[in-house]
Amino acid sequence: MKNRFLLYFISVALFFFSCQKIIEPGTGTQSIAAKTILNVSYGNDPLQDMDVYLPASRSSSSTKVLVMIHGGAWESGDKADLNEYVDTMKKRLPDYAIFNINYRLSINGVNTFPTQENDTKAALQYIIDNAGNYIISKKLVLLGASAGGHLALLQGYKYNTPVVPKAIISFFGPTDMTAMYNDPANPLIPPQLAIVVGKTPVQDPALYANSSPVNFVSSSSPPTILLHGGQDPLVKPSQAITLQAKLQAAGVVNEYVFYPTDGHGWVGPDLSDSFDKIQAFLAANVQ
């Protein structure tokens, strides 16, 4: 009980100081300071946490939010994997608040689908519920890589609550789980997919269908930018192409960025180009 009270006191103190105002020298006016708060819990499991990066001079009316979701085939990975993305986006989008989330991993039959989907939704609910405390708006953008891209797309298309994202960014995220099992990029994918999902498509076709972003596209889906490498050994480019066709048919604003010689992730000039295109896409579609 004593330790629990101490942890509560520390969390309250950190949150209080994260939202403090400072007096700008020579002006006498108040300005909200920037703040980083690490390992903020949104659930009871240790993996249900997030890192929060709040910009200076933020406001509940104008400060948009970028939510990042890491990859790792739903069974591994950590929010720290996207720290480079966080640093880049803080420089490119200095007026955005950034929330970099973790979620429970599917390991050895524990936390199989739809655990990760549910955790993504719960993390967004936490952000929306605490928007006033963080002094941020409810204008959210979702960015995910690989499995995180899948979770960003699924949340953005499938749910109207807790909020409809203003845009979605997917780096090589799976979009059709049934097709990924039946037409894999390599023969190791289907057995591994059956483990993390918990079943095969034959055993539970509804689970695969309900876990596939491509099945939830509508005319009200958020603007979406898809980035994919032509030599991806894990997620076929056809996953992005199929989704883009659905988005086009529904009249949803979208962009498909294809790097013919890149694999499942890239660095250097192509990564810089990716962020250039993302920055331009958000400027055009998120007001």
PDB file of C-alpha atoms in Angstrom:
ATOM      1  CA  MET A   1       0.000   0.000   0.000  1.00  0.00           C
ATOM      2  CA  LYS A   2       2.837   2.365   0.907  1.00  0.00           C
ATOM      3  CA  ASN A   3       4.598   1.715  -2.443  1.00  0.00           C
ATOM      4  CA  ARG A   4       1.363   2.179  -4.343  1.00  0.00           C
ATOM      5  CA  PHE A   5       0.776   5.545  -2.644  1.00  0.00           C
ATOM      6  CA  LEU A   6       4.342   6.606  -3.451  1.00  0.00           C
ATOM      7  CA  LEU A   7       3.931   5.700  -7.133  1.00  0.00           C
ATOM      8  CA  TYR A   8       0.650   7.603  -7.253  1.00  0.00           C
ATOM      9  CA  PHE A   9       2.274  10.664  -5.673  1.00  0.00           C
ATOM     10  CA  ILE A  10       5.160  10.571  -8.155  1.00  0.00           C
ATOM     11  CA  SER A  11       2.837  10.235 -11.164  1.00  0.00           C
ATOM     12  CA  VAL A  12       0.705  13.163  -9.984  1.00  0.00           C
ATOM     13  CA  ALA A  13       3.785  15.282  -9.396  1.00  0.00           C
ATOM     14  CA  LEU A  14       5.204  14.489 -12.831  1.00  0.00           C
ATOM     15  CA  PHE A  15       1.923  15.329 -14.494  1.00  0.00           C
ATOM     16  CA  PHE A  16       1.638  18.595 -12.561  1.00  0.00           C
ATOM     17  CA  PHE A  17       5.088  19.726 -13.558  1.00  0.00           C
ATOM     18  CA  SER A  18       4.498  18.643 -17.176  1.00  0.00           C
ATOM     19  CA  CYS A  19       1.713  21.202 -17.467  1.00  0.00           C
ATOM     20  CA  GLN A  20       3.295  24.084 -15.569  1.00  0.00           C
ATOM     21  CA  LYS A  21       3.455  27.533 -17.091  1.00  0.00           C
ATOM     22  CA  ILE A  22       6.548  29.694 -17.172  1.00  0.00           C
ATOM     23  CA  ILE A  23       6.947  33.455 -17.397  1.00  0.00           C
ATOM     24  CA  GLU A  24       8.675  34.526 -20.598  1.00  0.00           C
ATOM     25  CA  PRO A  25      11.583  36.865 -19.781  1.00  0.00           C
ATOM     26  CA  GLY A  26      10.853  40.500 -20.550  1.00  0.00           C
ATOM     27  CA  THR A  27       7.208  39.911 -21.448  1.00  0.00           C
ATOM     28  CA  GLY A  28       5.422  39.137 -18.203  1.00  0.00           C
ATOM     29  CA  THR A  29       3.202  36.695 -20.114  1.00  0.00           C
ATOM     30  CA  GLN A  30       2.744  33.010 -19.395  1.00  0.00           C
ATOM     31  CA  SER A  31       3.872  30.281 -21.774  1.00  0.00           C
ATOM     32  CA  ILE A  32       3.387  26.543 -21.367  1.00  0.00           C
ATOM     33  CA  ALA A  33       6.687  24.684 -21.254  1.00  0.00           C
ATOM     34  CA  ALA A  34       7.558  21.678 -23.375  1.00  0.00           C
ATOM     35  CA  LYS A  35       7.630  18.396 -21.480  1.00  0.00           C
ATOM     36  CA  THR A  36       8.559  14.753 -21.967  1.00  0.00           C
ATOM     37  CA  ILE A  37       6.833  12.150 -19.787  1.00  0.00           C
ATOM     38  CA  LEU A  38       8.023   8.557 -20.206  1.00  0.00           C
ATOM     39  CA  ASN A  39       6.225   5.285 -19.483  1.00  0.00           C
ATOM     40  CA  VAL A  40       2.771   6.687 -18.845  1.00  0.00           C
ATOM     41  CA  SER A  41       0.347   3.823 -18.109  1.00  0.00           C
ATOM     42  CA  TYR A  42      -2.957   3.508 -19.949  1.00  0.00           C
ATOM     43  CA  GLY A  43      -3.774   0.043 -18.544  1.00  0.00           C
ATOM     44  CA  ASN A  44      -2.815  -2.472 -15.884  1.00  0.00           C
ATOM     45  CA  ASP A  45      -0.260  -4.464 -17.889  1.00  0.00           C
ATOM     46  CA  PRO A  46       3.354  -3.189 -17.906  1.00  0.00           C
ATOM     47  CA  LEU A  47       3.262  -3.117 -21.711  1.00  0.00           C
ATOM     48  CA  GLN A  48       0.232  -0.845 -21.730  1.00  0.00           C
ATOM     49  CA  ASP A  49       2.242   2.348 -21.569  1.00  0.00           C
ATOM     50  CA  MET A  50       3.382   5.232 -23.733  1.00  0.00           C
ATOM     51  CA  ASP A  51       5.935   8.016 -23.964  1.00  0.00           C
ATOM     52  CA  VAL A  52       4.473  11.515 -24.176  1.00  0.00           C
ATOM     53  CA  TYR A  53       6.167  14.486 -25.851  1.00  0.00           C
ATOM     54  CA  LEU A  54       4.344  17.777 -25.355  1.00  0.00           C
ATOM     55  CA  PRO A  55       5.420  20.878 -27.284  1.00  0.00           C
ATOM     56  CA  ALA A  56       5.807  24.308 -25.767  1.00  0.00           C
ATOM     57  CA  SER A  57       3.011  26.871 -26.110  1.00  0.00           C
ATOM     58  CA  ARG A  58       0.481  24.142 -26.779  1.00  0.00           C
ATOM     59  CA  SER A  59      -3.263  24.685 -26.735  1.00  0.00           C
ATOM     60  CA  SER A  60      -6.413  22.610 -26.466  1.00  0.00           C
ATOM     61  CA  SER A  61      -7.725  24.134 -29.677  1.00  0.00           C
ATOM     62  CA  SER A  62      -4.733  23.966 -31.993  1.00  0.00           C
ATOM     63  CA  THR A  63      -2.152  21.401 -30.827  1.00  0.00           C
ATOM     64  CA  LYS A  64      -2.529  18.321 -33.004  1.00  0.00           C
ATOM     65  CA  VAL A  65      -1.474  14.853 -31.872  1.00  0.00           C
ATOM     66  CA  LEU A  66       0.681  12.240 -33.600  1.00  0.00           C
ATOM     67  CA  VAL A  67       0.280   8.714 -32.211  1.00  0.00           C
ATOM     68  CA  MET A  68       3.069   6.282 -33.115  1.00  0.00           C
ATOM     69  CA  ILE A  69       2.685   2.479 -33.077  1.00  0.00           C
ATOM     70  CA  HIS A  70       5.736   0.206 -33.328  1.00  0.00           C
ATOM     71  CA  GLY A  71       6.088  -2.985 -35.352  1.00  0.00           C
ATOM     72  CA  GLY A  72       7.496  -6.415 -34.549  1.00  0.00           C
ATOM     73  CA  ALA A  73       5.018  -8.893 -36.059  1.00  0.00           C
ATOM     74  CA  TRP A  74       2.634  -8.321 -33.100  1.00  0.00           C
ATOM     75  CA  GLU A  75       4.937 -10.513 -30.976  1.00  0.00           C
ATOM     76  CA  SER A  76       7.999  -8.356 -30.347  1.00  0.00           C
ATOM     77  CA  GLY A  77       9.252  -4.795 -30.597  1.00  0.00           C
ATOM     78  CA  ASP A  78       8.957  -1.788 -28.334  1.00  0.00           C
ATOM     79  CA  LYS A  79       8.081   1.892 -28.553  1.00  0.00           C
ATOM     80  CA  ALA A  80      11.806   2.624 -28.277  1.00  0.00           C
ATOM     81  CA  ASP A  81      12.144   1.219 -31.809  1.00  0.00           C
ATOM     82  CA  LEU A  82      10.490   4.410 -33.070  1.00  0.00           C
ATOM     83  CA  ASN A  83      12.632   6.874 -31.115  1.00  0.00           C
ATOM     84  CA  GLU A  84      14.362   7.929 -34.330  1.00  0.00           C
ATOM     85  CA  TYR A  85      10.948   8.645 -35.853  1.00  0.00           C
ATOM     86  CA  VAL A  86      10.006  10.626 -32.730  1.00  0.00           C
ATOM     87  CA  ASP A  87      13.117  12.795 -32.997  1.00  0.00           C
ATOM     88  CA  THR A  88      12.510  13.415 -36.684  1.00  0.00           C
ATOM     89  CA  MET A  89       8.842  14.285 -36.287  1.00  0.00           C
ATOM     90  CA  LYS A  90       9.511  16.597 -33.327  1.00  0.00           C
ATOM     91  CA  LYS A  91      11.736  18.649 -35.647  1.00  0.00           C
ATOM     92  CA  ARG A  92       9.415  18.491 -38.648  1.00  0.00           C
ATOM     93  CA  LEU A  93       6.159  18.956 -36.733  1.00  0.00           C
ATOM     94  CA  PRO A  94       7.173  21.109 -33.757  1.00  0.00           C
ATOM     95  CA  ASP A  95       3.580  22.090 -32.997  1.00  0.00           C
ATOM     96  CA  TYR A  96       2.409  18.462 -32.639  1.00  0.00           C
ATOM     97  CA  ALA A  97       2.218  16.493 -29.405  1.00  0.00           C
ATOM     98  CA  ILE A  98       3.603  12.961 -29.884  1.00  0.00           C
ATOM     99  CA  PHE A  99       2.419   9.827 -28.086  1.00  0.00           C
ATOM    100  CA  ASN A 100       4.566   6.744 -28.739  1.00  0.00           C
ATOM    101  CA  ILE A 101       2.684   3.680 -27.510  1.00  0.00           C
ATOM    102  CA  ASN A 102       3.396   0.120 -26.455  1.00  0.00           C
ATOM    103  CA  TYR A 103       0.863  -2.708 -26.501  1.00  0.00           C
ATOM    104  CA  ARG A 104       0.665  -6.266 -25.209  1.00  0.00           C
ATOM    105  CA  LEU A 105       2.516  -8.750 -27.399  1.00  0.00           C
ATOM    106  CA  SER A 106       1.229 -12.074 -28.698  1.00  0.00           C
ATOM    107  CA  ILE A 107       3.629 -14.680 -27.328  1.00  0.00           C
ATOM    108  CA  ASN A 108       3.137 -18.464 -27.080  1.00  0.00           C
ATOM    109  CA  GLY A 109      -0.638 -18.348 -27.278  1.00  0.00           C
ATOM    110  CA  VAL A 110      -1.012 -15.461 -24.814  1.00  0.00           C
ATOM    111  CA  ASN A 111      -2.389 -12.090 -25.970  1.00  0.00           C
ATOM    112  CA  THR A 112      -3.444 -13.357 -29.378  1.00  0.00           C
ATOM    113  CA  PHE A 113      -5.665 -11.266 -31.667  1.00  0.00           C
ATOM    114  CA  PRO A 114      -7.477  -8.968 -31.069  1.00  0.00           C
ATOM    115  CA  THR A 115      -5.422  -7.973 -27.995  1.00  0.00           C
ATOM    116  CA  GLN A 116      -3.203  -5.533 -29.899  1.00  0.00           C
ATOM    117  CA  GLU A 117      -6.210  -4.001 -31.644  1.00  0.00           C
ATOM    118  CA  ASN A 118      -7.945  -3.517 -28.291  1.00  0.00           C
ATOM    119  CA  ASP A 119      -4.837  -1.989 -26.738  1.00  0.00           C
ATOM    120  CA  THR A 120      -4.515   0.526 -29.555  1.00  0.00           C
ATOM    121  CA  LYS A 121      -8.103   1.581 -28.991  1.00  0.00           C
ATOM    122  CA  ALA A 122      -7.531   1.808 -25.226  1.00  0.00           C
ATOM    123  CA  ALA A 123      -4.419   3.952 -25.707  1.00  0.00           C
ATOM    124  CA  LEU A 124      -6.350   6.377 -27.911  1.00  0.00           C
ATOM    125  CA  GLN A 125      -9.147   6.466 -25.349  1.00  0.00           C
ATOM    126  CA  TYR A 126      -6.623   7.453 -22.687  1.00  0.00           C
ATOM    127  CA  ILE A 127      -5.251  10.243 -24.890  1.00  0.00           C
ATOM    128  CA  ILE A 128      -8.720  11.603 -25.663  1.00  0.00           C
ATOM    129  CA  ASP A 129      -9.837  11.371 -22.031  1.00  0.00           C
ATOM    130  CA  ASN A 130      -6.758  13.310 -20.918  1.00  0.00           C
ATOM    131  CA  ALA A 131      -6.585  15.820 -23.772  1.00  0.00           C
ATOM    132  CA  GLY A 132      -7.659  18.649 -21.471  1.00  0.00           C
ATOM    133  CA  ASN A 133      -5.020  17.787 -18.883  1.00  0.00           C
ATOM    134  CA  TYR A 134      -2.266  17.629 -21.489  1.00  0.00           C
ATOM    135  CA  ILE A 135      -3.563  20.827 -23.131  1.00  0.00           C
ATOM    136  CA  ILE A 136      -3.844  19.273 -26.586  1.00  0.00           C
ATOM    137  CA  SER A 137      -6.614  19.029 -29.154  1.00  0.00           C
ATOM    138  CA  LYS A 138      -8.472  15.882 -30.151  1.00  0.00           C
ATOM    139  CA  LYS A 139      -7.128  16.071 -33.699  1.00  0.00           C
ATOM    140  CA  LEU A 140      -5.187  12.805 -33.951  1.00  0.00           C
ATOM    141  CA  VAL A 141      -2.946  11.393 -36.660  1.00  0.00           C
ATOM    142  CA  LEU A 142      -1.923   7.725 -36.503  1.00  0.00           C
ATOM    143  CA  LEU A 143       1.503   6.524 -37.677  1.00  0.00           C
ATOM    144  CA  GLY A 144       2.525   2.875 -37.602  1.00  0.00           C
ATOM    145  CA  ALA A 145       5.310   0.704 -38.974  1.00  0.00           C
ATOM    146  CA  SER A 146       4.749  -2.925 -40.055  1.00  0.00           C
ATOM    147  CA  ALA A 147       2.425  -4.472 -37.439  1.00  0.00           C
ATOM    148  CA  GLY A 148       1.997  -0.950 -36.105  1.00  0.00           C
ATOM    149  CA  GLY A 149       0.901   0.178 -39.559  1.00  0.00           C
ATOM    150  CA  HIS A 150      -1.696  -2.578 -39.554  1.00  0.00           C
ATOM    151  CA  LEU A 151      -2.967  -1.445 -36.131  1.00  0.00           C
ATOM    152  CA  ALA A 152      -3.091   2.206 -37.197  1.00  0.00           C
ATOM    153  CA  LEU A 153      -5.093   1.375 -40.331  1.00  0.00           C
ATOM    154  CA  LEU A 154      -7.425  -0.989 -38.497  1.00  0.00           C
ATOM    155  CA  GLN A 155      -8.176   1.520 -35.745  1.00  0.00           C
ATOM    156  CA  GLY A 156      -8.637   4.374 -38.187  1.00  0.00           C
ATOM    157  CA  TYR A 157     -11.021   2.544 -40.515  1.00  0.00           C
ATOM    158  CA  LYS A 158     -12.888   0.237 -38.160  1.00  0.00           C
ATOM    159  CA  TYR A 159     -13.796   2.531 -35.269  1.00  0.00           C
ATOM    160  CA  ASN A 160     -15.537   5.869 -34.885  1.00  0.00           C
ATOM    161  CA  THR A 161     -14.631   6.002 -31.198  1.00  0.00           C
ATOM    162  CA  PRO A 162     -12.892   7.361 -29.273  1.00  0.00           C
ATOM    163  CA  VAL A 163     -12.080   9.558 -32.259  1.00  0.00           C
ATOM    164  CA  VAL A 164     -11.806   9.411 -36.039  1.00  0.00           C
ATOM    165  CA  PRO A 165      -8.188  10.201 -36.985  1.00  0.00           C
ATOM    166  CA  LYS A 166      -7.493  13.146 -39.249  1.00  0.00           C
ATOM    167  CA  ALA A 167      -4.986  11.035 -41.203  1.00  0.00           C
ATOM    168  CA  ILE A 168      -3.194   7.679 -41.164  1.00  0.00           C
ATOM    169  CA  ILE A 169       0.425   6.941 -42.057  1.00  0.00           C
ATOM    170  CA  SER A 170       1.406   3.319 -42.694  1.00  0.00           C
ATOM    171  CA  PHE A 171       4.941   2.136 -43.279  1.00  0.00           C
ATOM    172  CA  PHE A 172       4.581  -1.296 -44.946  1.00  0.00           C
ATOM    173  CA  GLY A 173       1.633  -2.358 -42.791  1.00  0.00           C
ATOM    174  CA  PRO A 174      -0.390  -5.511 -43.599  1.00  0.00           C
ATOM    175  CA  THR A 175      -3.879  -4.694 -44.812  1.00  0.00           C
ATOM    176  CA  ASP A 176      -5.476  -8.086 -45.619  1.00  0.00           C
ATOM    177  CA  MET A 177      -4.700 -10.775 -43.061  1.00  0.00           C
ATOM    178  CA  THR A 178      -6.347 -13.581 -45.027  1.00  0.00           C
ATOM    179  CA  ALA A 179      -4.331 -12.750 -48.142  1.00  0.00           C
ATOM    180  CA  MET A 180      -1.174 -12.471 -46.048  1.00  0.00           C
ATOM    181  CA  TYR A 181      -1.752 -16.051 -44.841  1.00  0.00           C
ATOM    182  CA  ASN A 182      -2.829 -17.522 -48.193  1.00  0.00           C
ATOM    183  CA  ASP A 183      -0.388 -15.586 -50.388  1.00  0.00           C
ATOM    184  CA  PRO A 184       2.637 -14.967 -48.154  1.00  0.00           C
ATOM    185  CA  ALA A 185       5.823 -13.129 -48.999  1.00  0.00           C
ATOM    186  CA  ASN A 186       7.700 -16.209 -47.771  1.00  0.00           C
ATOM    187  CA  PRO A 187       6.658 -19.664 -46.508  1.00  0.00           C
ATOM    188  CA  LEU A 188       7.484 -18.873 -42.882  1.00  0.00           C
ATOM    189  CA  ILE A 189       4.707 -16.305 -42.642  1.00  0.00           C
ATOM    190  CA  PRO A 190       1.590 -18.568 -42.384  1.00  0.00           C
ATOM    191  CA  PRO A 191       2.676 -20.702 -39.391  1.00  0.00           C
ATOM    192  CA  GLN A 192       3.942 -17.639 -37.548  1.00  0.00           C
ATOM    193  CA  LEU A 193       0.768 -15.737 -38.338  1.00  0.00           C
ATOM    194  CA  ALA A 194      -1.359 -18.600 -37.007  1.00  0.00           C
ATOM    195  CA  ILE A 195       0.541 -18.392 -33.709  1.00  0.00           C
ATOM    196  CA  VAL A 196       0.146 -14.647 -33.169  1.00  0.00           C
ATOM    197  CA  VAL A 197      -3.453 -14.541 -34.382  1.00  0.00           C
ATOM    198  CA  GLY A 198      -4.284 -17.695 -32.471  1.00  0.00           C
ATOM    199  CA  LYS A 199      -5.918 -19.547 -35.357  1.00  0.00           C
ATOM    200  CA  THR A 200      -5.704 -20.081 -39.111  1.00  0.00           C
ATOM    201  CA  PRO A 201      -8.151 -18.506 -41.581  1.00  0.00           C
ATOM    202  CA  VAL A 202      -9.817 -21.894 -42.015  1.00  0.00           C
ATOM    203  CA  GLN A 203     -10.333 -22.220 -38.267  1.00  0.00           C
ATOM    204  CA  ASP A 204     -11.657 -18.684 -37.820  1.00  0.00           C
ATOM    205  CA  PRO A 205     -12.271 -16.777 -41.061  1.00  0.00           C
ATOM    206  CA  ALA A 206     -14.225 -14.069 -39.231  1.00  0.00           C
ATOM    207  CA  LEU A 207     -11.250 -13.253 -36.997  1.00  0.00           C
ATOM    208  CA  TYR A 208      -9.017 -12.711 -40.029  1.00  0.00           C
ATOM    209  CA  ALA A 209     -11.680 -10.669 -41.815  1.00  0.00           C
ATOM    210  CA  ASN A 210     -12.320  -8.523 -38.748  1.00  0.00           C
ATOM    211  CA  SER A 211      -8.570  -7.954 -38.342  1.00  0.00           C
ATOM    212  CA  SER A 212      -8.109  -6.727 -41.923  1.00  0.00           C
ATOM    213  CA  PRO A 213      -8.151  -2.940 -42.478  1.00  0.00           C
ATOM    214  CA  VAL A 214      -9.060  -3.420 -46.139  1.00  0.00           C
ATOM    215  CA  ASN A 215     -12.502  -4.673 -45.102  1.00  0.00           C
ATOM    216  CA  PHE A 216     -13.415  -1.462 -43.276  1.00  0.00           C
ATOM    217  CA  VAL A 217     -12.722   1.200 -45.884  1.00  0.00           C
ATOM    218  CA  SER A 218     -15.596   3.607 -46.477  1.00  0.00           C
ATOM    219  CA  SER A 219     -16.122   7.032 -47.981  1.00  0.00           C
ATOM    220  CA  SER A 220     -15.580   8.520 -44.510  1.00  0.00           C
ATOM    221  CA  SER A 221     -12.213   6.836 -43.939  1.00  0.00           C
ATOM    222  CA  PRO A 222      -9.354   9.217 -43.034  1.00  0.00           C
ATOM    223  CA  PRO A 223      -6.826  10.431 -45.618  1.00  0.00           C
ATOM    224  CA  THR A 224      -4.119   7.784 -45.827  1.00  0.00           C
ATOM    225  CA  ILE A 225      -0.505   7.671 -46.986  1.00  0.00           C
ATOM    226  CA  LEU A 226       1.011   4.237 -47.606  1.00  0.00           C
ATOM    227  CA  LEU A 227       4.775   3.667 -47.897  1.00  0.00           C
ATOM    228  CA  HIS A 228       6.172   0.357 -49.120  1.00  0.00           C
ATOM    229  CA  GLY A 229       9.360  -1.226 -50.414  1.00  0.00           C
ATOM    230  CA  GLY A 230       9.420  -3.290 -53.585  1.00  0.00           C
ATOM    231  CA  GLN A 231      11.763  -5.892 -52.072  1.00  0.00           C
ATOM    232  CA  ASP A 232       9.853  -6.354 -48.816  1.00  0.00           C
ATOM    233  CA  PRO A 233      10.423  -9.969 -47.678  1.00  0.00           C
ATOM    234  CA  LEU A 234       7.599  -9.939 -45.114  1.00  0.00           C
ATOM    235  CA  VAL A 235       4.697  -7.862 -46.418  1.00  0.00           C
ATOM    236  CA  LYS A 236       4.018  -7.933 -50.145  1.00  0.00           C
ATOM    237  CA  PRO A 237       3.513  -4.579 -51.901  1.00  0.00           C
ATOM    238  CA  SER A 238       0.200  -6.026 -53.095  1.00  0.00           C
ATOM    239  CA  GLN A 239      -1.082  -5.436 -49.554  1.00  0.00           C
ATOM    240  CA  ALA A 240      -0.692  -1.688 -50.039  1.00  0.00           C
ATOM    241  CA  ILE A 241      -1.879  -1.780 -53.646  1.00  0.00           C
ATOM    242  CA  THR A 242      -5.088  -3.614 -52.703  1.00  0.00           C
ATOM    243  CA  LEU A 243      -5.825  -1.083 -49.978  1.00  0.00           C
ATOM    244  CA  GLN A 244      -5.133   1.854 -52.248  1.00  0.00           C
ATOM    245  CA  ALA A 245      -7.606   0.478 -54.794  1.00  0.00           C
ATOM    246  CA  LYS A 246     -10.260   0.316 -52.075  1.00  0.00           C
ATOM    247  CA  LEU A 247      -9.476   3.873 -50.989  1.00  0.00           C
ATOM    248  CA  GLN A 248      -9.638   5.128 -54.571  1.00  0.00           C
ATOM    249  CA  ALA A 249     -12.978   3.423 -55.145  1.00  0.00           C
ATOM    250  CA  ALA A 250     -14.380   4.972 -51.964  1.00  0.00           C
ATOM    251  CA  GLY A 251     -13.131   8.436 -52.883  1.00  0.00           C
ATOM    252  CA  VAL A 252     -10.750   8.666 -49.923  1.00  0.00           C
ATOM    253  CA  VAL A 253      -7.750  10.979 -50.207  1.00  0.00           C
ATOM    254  CA  ASN A 254      -4.659   8.796 -50.391  1.00  0.00           C
ATOM    255  CA  GLU A 255      -1.064   8.544 -51.542  1.00  0.00           C
ATOM    256  CA  TYR A 256       1.004   5.444 -52.274  1.00  0.00           C
ATOM    257  CA  VAL A 257       4.773   5.896 -52.034  1.00  0.00           C
ATOM    258  CA  PHE A 258       6.711   3.010 -53.559  1.00  0.00           C
ATOM    259  CA  TYR A 259      10.464   2.431 -53.225  1.00  0.00           C
ATOM    260  CA  PRO A 260      11.348  -0.330 -55.733  1.00  0.00           C
ATOM    261  CA  THR A 261      14.698  -1.383 -54.226  1.00  0.00           C
ATOM    262  CA  ASP A 262      13.829  -1.122 -50.517  1.00  0.00           C
ATOM    263  CA  GLY A 263      12.828  -3.931 -48.200  1.00  0.00           C
ATOM    264  CA  HIS A 264      10.920  -4.042 -44.921  1.00  0.00           C
ATOM    265  CA  GLY A 265      12.183  -0.665 -43.750  1.00  0.00           C
ATOM    266  CA  TRP A 266      14.814   1.684 -45.133  1.00  0.00           C
ATOM    267  CA  VAL A 267      17.265   4.377 -44.109  1.00  0.00           C
ATOM    268  CA  GLY A 268      19.178   7.247 -45.681  1.00  0.00           C
ATOM    269  CA  PRO A 269      17.806   9.357 -48.536  1.00  0.00           C
ATOM    270  CA  ASP A 270      14.692   7.219 -48.997  1.00  0.00           C
ATOM    271  CA  LEU A 271      13.731   7.595 -45.329  1.00  0.00           C
ATOM    272  CA  SER A 272      14.256  11.340 -45.578  1.00  0.00           C
ATOM    273  CA  ASP A 273      12.086  11.330 -48.682  1.00  0.00           C
ATOM    274  CA  SER A 274       9.430   9.393 -46.770  1.00  0.00           C
ATOM    275  CA  PHE A 275       9.300  12.034 -44.054  1.00  0.00           C
ATOM    276  CA  ASP A 276       9.231  14.796 -46.672  1.00  0.00           C
ATOM    277  CA  LYS A 277       6.179  13.204 -48.243  1.00  0.00           C
ATOM    278  CA  ILE A 278       4.516  12.585 -44.873  1.00  0.00           C
ATOM    279  CA  GLN A 279       5.088  16.180 -43.829  1.00  0.00           C
ATOM    280  CA  ALA A 280       3.568  17.464 -47.070  1.00  0.00           C
ATOM    281  CA  PHE A 281       0.629  15.041 -46.799  1.00  0.00           C
ATOM    282  CA  LEU A 282      -0.208  16.178 -43.273  1.00  0.00           C
ATOM    283  CA  ALA A 283       0.128  19.842 -44.189  1.00  0.00           C
ATOM    284  CA  ALA A 284      -2.362  19.329 -47.004  1.00  0.00           C
ATOM    285  CA  ASN A 285      -4.876  17.150 -45.158  1.00  0.00           C
ATOM    286  CA  VAL A 286      -4.774  17.909 -41.422  1.00  0.00           C
ATOM    287  CA  GLN A 287      -6.110  21.321 -40.447  1.00  0.00           C
TER     288      GLN A 287
END
